[in-house]
Amino acid sequence: MRAIQDADVRGKRVLVRVDFNVPLNKSEITDDSRIRAALPTIRLLRDRGAQVVLMSHLGRPKGKAVGELSLQPVAARLSALLSAEVRFVDDVAGSDAQAAVDGLDAGEVLLLQNLRFESGEEKNDSSLASALAALADIFCNDAFGAAHRAHASTEAITKLLPAYAGLLVQREVEVLSRLLEDPARPFVVILGGAKVSDKFGAIERLLPMADTLIIGGGMANTFLMAQGLGVGQSLAERDLVDTASQLLASAGSTYTTVLLPTDVRVAHSWDGSARVVGVGDIGDEDAIFDIGPSTAGAYARAIAEAATILWNGPMGVFERTAFAGGTREVAVAVATSRGVSVVGGGDSIAAVQQMGVADEIDHLSTGGGASLEFLEGRVLPGLAAIPE
Ligand code: ADP
Ligand code: MG
């Protein structure tokens, strides 16, 4: 991909698609990691004397202006992080936006209003893309988290302006590609989260590449069923049990060790009292909400031996203290392992932050769905649209 550091940006207006889709609690930003992740590209452009026009989506306003989803608070936070003024305009690509861009000097930064206030954004609409393109001379995509969507600000716009990849996009692609192409071994892949169906493509692709595949979370329940075990009231996908059996059978021919829970933490409901049981002793009324301690210990030992670790998906309902133990033990094992560690997925990143080990992870992938699709080997339209 053409890289932004190779573009001649001095005195030019550069329109940068960023991913400022931050978690909010009533317009209060609860985690600014995504804003921080965009700083290197913004700093590079300012230092080189570009006029920097930033655009992002936030939440799901579905094509109309929604006050609580204004990007104004994000402009304020970005300004604090940059220690520089960041202008904001309550317009996406109309005459107010144009006037705001016209008022920018070299090195100044402007943030446009939430792209999804315009219905054309998610429709990859060419007239919205033209209006956006009229604001700038060069387009830079630094929104890895939005790269799996063909939207006006990620795809249609690349037909209208010279397009470049930002530093964050380049780094994500580099780290994830290296994992897929030539991981140092043993390569341990940890997959968890709610459902097999969300991550089926990733399991299928990563299983033959991994030396060890560790499965936890709600996803493991379907695999337990594939082993002929009863899972009571647990979240499980009955229609995927055969698929899960086939995946387990295929592991033999690729010499992949698959680790599944041998004990689990169950309860009758999330707030019910929890017990640890062997996977052969799950009652009809029980639901599995976490891996058990002996499973967590076995997973941690496999992780300790890894040279490369990829983790996507928590081991249990970690939002509840009673069911956070498995995720915590895995998070600590990943953080203390000498292997290169990559963690992706919104909830997984929230989990490593909650466990206080985020700084010990080598790469936190900012794109939830985008990282997963990249790992599945799918073409991401936002990346494919940037010329070589
Ligand atoms: P990520 O965002 O990291 O990709 P997912 O969204 O796939 O992860 O999965 C996270 C969700 O899975 C969490 O909300 C967690 O509570 C849920 N989960 C994990 N284990 C279980 C389980 N055994 N039963 C039900 N839900 C689970
Ligand atoms: Mg999630």
XYZ file of C-alpha atoms and ligand atoms in Angstrom:
416
model
C 0.000 0.000 0.000
C 1.118 3.532 -0.749
C 2.349 4.987 2.556
C 1.520 8.466 3.854
C 5.148 9.146 4.856
C 6.026 8.928 1.138
C 3.475 11.563 0.090
C 4.395 15.202 -0.478
C 1.951 16.844 1.922
C 3.519 20.254 2.558
C 0.966 22.987 2.034
C -1.662 20.410 1.077
C -5.021 19.628 2.638
C -4.978 16.008 3.812
C -8.280 14.334 4.628
C -7.630 11.549 7.131
C -10.163 8.815 7.875
C -9.563 7.887 11.521
C -11.372 5.497 13.841
C -12.605 7.681 16.687
C -15.477 5.289 17.425
C -14.716 5.434 21.158
C -16.809 3.935 23.959
C -18.997 6.594 25.576
C -20.932 6.891 28.786
C -23.346 9.785 28.186
C -20.963 11.731 25.915
C -18.078 11.004 28.330
C -15.206 9.142 26.648
C -14.474 6.068 28.767
C -11.453 4.830 26.784
C -9.369 7.010 24.463
C -7.071 4.266 23.071
C -8.417 4.757 19.570
C -7.689 8.489 19.668
C -4.150 7.802 20.929
C -3.637 5.240 18.172
C -4.210 7.947 15.531
C -1.672 10.403 17.015
C 1.431 9.289 15.056
C -0.182 10.029 11.676
C -1.656 13.329 12.865
C 1.724 14.417 14.281
C 3.537 13.432 11.096
C 1.155 15.515 8.971
C 1.352 18.534 11.265
C 5.152 18.389 11.374
C 5.255 18.323 7.600
C 3.058 21.390 7.258
C -0.176 19.836 6.004
C -3.651 21.137 6.807
C -5.139 18.149 8.581
C -8.848 17.372 8.166
C -9.998 14.414 10.270
C -13.170 12.413 9.762
C -14.666 9.476 11.678
C -17.879 7.744 12.556
C -19.134 7.341 16.133
C -21.809 4.841 17.126
C -24.834 4.118 14.985
C -26.819 7.302 14.341
C -28.226 5.706 11.166
C -28.010 8.634 8.767
C -29.285 11.474 10.954
C -27.851 13.902 13.476
C -27.959 12.507 17.026
C -26.738 14.950 19.678
C -25.175 12.344 21.999
C -23.109 11.010 19.101
C -21.446 14.310 18.229
C -17.665 14.102 17.808
C -17.190 17.414 19.619
C -15.985 15.778 22.893
C -13.504 13.764 20.838
C -12.068 16.984 19.373
C -11.541 18.255 22.925
C -9.792 15.057 24.014
C -7.622 15.009 20.881
C -6.653 18.605 21.537
C -5.515 17.670 25.066
C -3.528 14.674 23.768
C -1.838 16.728 21.022
C -1.344 19.795 23.223
C -2.584 21.818 20.283
C -5.830 23.364 19.180
C -8.193 21.025 17.325
C -11.040 22.797 15.571
C -14.410 21.151 15.247
C -17.188 21.799 12.763
C -20.758 20.568 13.225
C -21.036 19.585 9.567
C -19.772 16.614 7.580
C -19.236 17.862 4.047
C -21.460 20.916 3.488
C -20.655 24.606 3.213
C -19.763 24.937 6.919
C -17.215 22.151 6.584
C -15.809 23.807 3.453
C -15.515 27.163 5.233
C -13.790 25.539 8.203
C -11.268 23.834 5.911
C -10.625 27.114 4.071
C -9.724 28.700 7.400
C -6.971 26.175 8.205
C -3.292 27.118 8.156
C -0.374 24.721 7.689
C -0.099 22.362 10.678
C -3.627 23.031 11.912
C -6.159 20.301 12.649
C -9.917 20.185 12.049
C -12.337 17.400 12.976
C -15.531 17.053 10.937
C -18.851 15.954 12.476
C -19.796 12.241 12.707
C -19.775 10.760 9.185
C -22.759 8.551 9.944
C -24.973 11.608 10.425
C -25.022 11.382 6.604
C -27.003 8.444 5.195
C -24.600 8.220 2.244
C -21.667 7.117 4.427
C -22.696 3.496 4.983
C -24.096 3.283 1.429
C -20.658 4.059 -0.033
C -22.427 6.906 -1.792
C -20.429 8.660 -4.494
C -22.008 12.101 -4.022
C -21.069 12.155 -0.318
C -17.604 10.985 -1.336
C -17.378 13.868 -3.873
C -18.398 16.406 -1.250
C -15.729 15.021 1.105
C -13.125 14.912 -1.659
C -13.778 18.601 -2.391
C -12.395 19.360 1.083
C -8.892 18.076 0.355
C -6.009 17.311 -2.004
C -4.962 13.948 -0.566
C -6.777 11.135 1.245
C -5.192 9.081 4.011
C -6.863 6.039 5.553
C -5.742 5.475 9.144
C -8.942 3.786 10.332
C -7.956 0.139 10.540
C -11.076 -0.556 12.602
C -13.281 0.570 9.696
C -11.261 -1.035 6.894
C -13.589 -4.040 6.580
C -16.423 -1.752 5.452
C -16.803 -0.264 1.980
C -18.169 3.134 2.989
C -18.034 6.572 1.345
C -15.131 7.640 3.601
C -13.121 4.426 3.151
C -13.849 3.227 -0.373
C -15.711 5.648 -2.694
C -13.375 8.491 -1.700
C -10.319 6.585 -2.968
C -11.677 6.935 -6.523
C -11.585 10.722 -6.189
C -8.366 11.619 -4.363
C -4.855 10.147 -4.320
C -5.094 7.617 -1.455
C -2.440 6.629 1.094
C -2.311 4.337 4.131
C -1.685 5.992 7.509
C 0.882 4.811 10.049
C -1.628 2.898 12.203
C -3.051 1.033 9.211
C 0.480 0.157 8.093
C 1.433 -1.116 11.542
C -1.705 -3.254 11.913
C -1.206 -4.818 8.493
C 2.480 -5.459 9.210
C 1.914 -7.119 12.596
C -1.052 -9.233 11.523
C 0.581 -10.264 8.223
C 3.727 -11.393 10.032
C 1.577 -13.578 12.311
C -0.017 -15.242 9.327
C 3.109 -15.570 7.222
C 5.981 -16.456 9.472
C 5.206 -16.669 13.182
C 8.033 -17.704 15.532
C 7.145 -21.136 16.918
C 5.537 -22.471 18.971
C 2.617 -20.378 17.725
C -0.241 -20.479 20.243
C -3.647 -19.195 19.164
C -6.245 -18.544 21.873
C -9.830 -18.168 20.726
C -12.793 -17.454 22.952
C -15.758 -15.140 23.140
C -19.391 -15.808 22.799
C -19.990 -17.881 19.698
C -18.341 -20.237 17.222
C -20.360 -18.680 14.409
C -18.752 -15.235 14.993
C -15.282 -16.693 14.582
C -15.710 -19.764 12.459
C -13.618 -18.332 9.591
C -10.800 -17.488 11.978
C -10.812 -20.944 13.601
C -10.767 -22.634 10.221
C -7.846 -20.587 8.944
C -5.774 -20.428 12.139
C -6.146 -24.040 13.264
C -3.726 -25.470 10.682
C -1.227 -22.627 11.236
C -1.092 -22.910 15.003
C 1.022 -25.361 16.967
C -1.513 -25.130 19.782
C -5.090 -23.892 19.530
C -6.668 -23.021 22.863
C -10.450 -22.733 22.941
C -12.434 -21.103 25.725
C -15.462 -18.888 26.302
C -18.960 -19.693 25.133
C -17.419 -20.971 21.924
C -15.901 -23.937 23.756
C -19.351 -25.257 24.657
C -20.101 -26.271 21.092
C -16.769 -28.135 21.010
C -17.635 -29.901 24.276
C -20.859 -31.041 22.639
C -18.799 -32.276 19.687
C -16.950 -34.473 22.208
C -20.308 -35.955 23.184
C -20.601 -34.051 26.474
C -23.771 -32.478 27.850
C -23.593 -28.710 28.430
C -26.939 -28.145 30.172
C -28.261 -24.616 29.710
C -24.977 -23.200 28.361
C -24.820 -20.971 25.335
C -24.040 -23.410 22.499
C -24.756 -23.729 18.793
C -26.337 -27.107 18.144
C -26.237 -26.632 14.368
C -22.447 -26.249 14.481
C -21.656 -29.379 16.483
C -20.826 -31.410 13.353
C -18.641 -28.605 12.044
C -16.848 -28.488 15.388
C -16.234 -32.270 15.228
C -14.758 -31.901 11.747
C -12.458 -29.111 12.923
C -11.245 -31.268 15.812
C -10.670 -34.188 13.448
C -8.694 -31.984 11.033
C -6.289 -30.981 13.823
C -4.799 -34.495 13.736
C -3.567 -34.153 10.171
C -1.971 -30.754 10.759
C -0.286 -31.786 14.041
C -2.122 -29.021 15.905
C -2.734 -29.600 19.586
C -6.242 -28.404 20.459
C -6.861 -27.624 24.129
C -10.452 -27.652 25.360
C -11.787 -27.119 28.878
C -11.560 -30.096 31.220
C -13.290 -28.278 34.068
C -15.666 -25.302 34.029
C -17.318 -22.795 36.343
C -21.079 -23.209 36.165
C -24.139 -21.587 37.714
C -27.873 -21.671 37.152
C -27.761 -17.994 36.176
C -25.180 -15.150 35.963
C -25.974 -13.990 39.476
C -26.496 -17.488 40.868
C -23.917 -19.221 43.050
C -21.038 -20.657 41.033
C -19.428 -24.131 41.259
C -16.508 -25.776 39.541
C -17.284 -29.094 37.874
C -15.492 -31.489 35.539
C -16.806 -31.313 31.967
C -18.313 -34.800 32.435
C -20.458 -33.598 35.360
C -22.350 -30.603 33.973
C -25.944 -30.759 35.240
C -29.034 -30.179 33.094
C -29.735 -26.924 34.960
C -26.138 -25.679 34.774
C -24.771 -23.088 32.394
C -21.027 -22.675 31.794
C -19.795 -19.109 32.388
C -16.023 -19.614 32.691
C -13.255 -22.154 32.295
C -12.284 -23.908 35.522
C -9.016 -23.497 37.479
C -7.322 -26.647 36.257
C -8.163 -25.729 32.636
C -6.844 -22.208 33.196
C -3.621 -23.678 34.628
C -3.156 -25.942 31.599
C -3.809 -23.020 29.226
C -1.310 -20.840 31.114
C 1.390 -23.537 30.820
C 0.885 -23.786 27.047
C 1.001 -19.981 26.758
C 4.230 -19.817 28.800
C 5.984 -21.947 26.162
C 4.819 -19.859 23.189
C 7.106 -17.813 20.951
C 4.105 -16.160 19.276
C 0.654 -15.649 20.802
C -2.539 -14.487 19.186
C -5.530 -13.993 21.471
C -9.071 -13.113 20.448
C -12.055 -13.641 22.728
C -12.380 -13.843 26.539
C -12.471 -17.214 28.332
C -15.719 -16.503 30.157
C -18.232 -13.860 31.182
C -15.360 -11.703 32.501
C -17.682 -8.731 33.057
C -18.830 -10.615 36.194
C -16.216 -10.985 38.930
C -17.378 -14.540 39.656
C -16.586 -15.546 36.064
C -13.498 -13.423 35.351
C -10.938 -15.881 36.787
C -10.200 -17.826 33.601
C -9.778 -14.687 31.516
C -7.528 -13.175 34.202
C -5.251 -16.214 34.355
C -4.940 -16.306 30.565
C -4.350 -12.521 30.408
C -1.550 -12.758 32.982
C -0.021 -15.739 31.156
C -0.050 -13.838 27.849
C 1.399 -10.737 29.495
C 4.240 -12.590 31.252
C 5.116 -14.918 28.373
C 8.354 -14.168 26.533
C 6.580 -14.705 23.222
C 5.415 -11.891 20.954
C 1.790 -11.241 21.896
C -1.028 -9.825 19.823
C -4.506 -9.277 21.269
C -7.497 -8.343 19.118
C -11.219 -7.900 19.689
C -13.056 -5.164 21.567
C -13.955 -7.285 24.592
C -10.557 -8.971 24.713
C -8.802 -5.604 24.823
C -11.242 -4.433 27.506
C -10.360 -7.611 29.423
C -6.567 -7.062 29.332
C -7.158 -3.481 30.412
C -9.436 -4.606 33.238
C -6.754 -7.079 34.371
C -4.143 -4.281 34.297
C -1.785 -6.042 31.875
C -2.408 -4.063 28.659
C 1.077 -2.493 28.760
C 2.687 -5.944 28.714
C 1.022 -6.891 25.415
C 3.172 -6.281 22.322
C 0.334 -5.291 20.014
C -3.270 -4.439 20.825
C -5.097 -4.551 17.525
C -7.484 -1.589 17.312
C -9.810 -3.201 14.800
C -12.253 -5.702 16.303
C -14.159 -6.954 13.265
C -11.450 -5.744 10.892
C -8.664 -7.707 12.651
C -10.783 -10.831 12.632
C -11.594 -10.501 8.925
C -7.932 -9.851 8.176
C -6.966 -13.000 10.106
C -9.606 -14.961 8.205
C -7.772 -13.952 5.042
C -10.593 -11.849 3.676
C -9.918 -8.829 1.501
C -10.653 -5.637 3.459
C -12.250 -3.158 1.019
C -10.745 -0.101 2.734
C -7.245 -1.526 2.326
C -7.758 -2.956 -1.146
C -8.787 0.522 -2.323
C -5.369 2.013 -1.541
C -3.060 1.683 -4.547
C 0.311 -0.112 -4.273
P -14.177 -9.901 21.287
O -14.961 -8.617 21.366
O -12.889 -9.833 22.046
O -13.989 -10.379 19.886
P -16.526 -11.500 21.694
O -17.368 -10.310 21.414
O -16.501 -12.577 20.692
O -15.019 -11.040 22.025
O -16.980 -12.193 23.037
C -17.063 -11.502 24.252
C -18.305 -11.853 24.994
O -18.408 -13.264 25.165
C -18.306 -11.264 26.379
O -19.374 -10.357 26.492
C -18.475 -12.462 27.304
O -19.337 -12.201 28.398
C -19.069 -13.506 26.382
N -18.807 -14.865 26.871
C -17.631 -15.434 27.131
N -17.795 -16.671 27.619
C -19.117 -16.906 27.677
C -19.923 -18.012 28.102
N -19.371 -19.145 28.580
N -21.268 -17.882 28.022
C -21.820 -16.746 27.542
N -21.123 -15.672 27.113
C -19.782 -15.751 27.188
Mg -17.069 -8.252 21.195
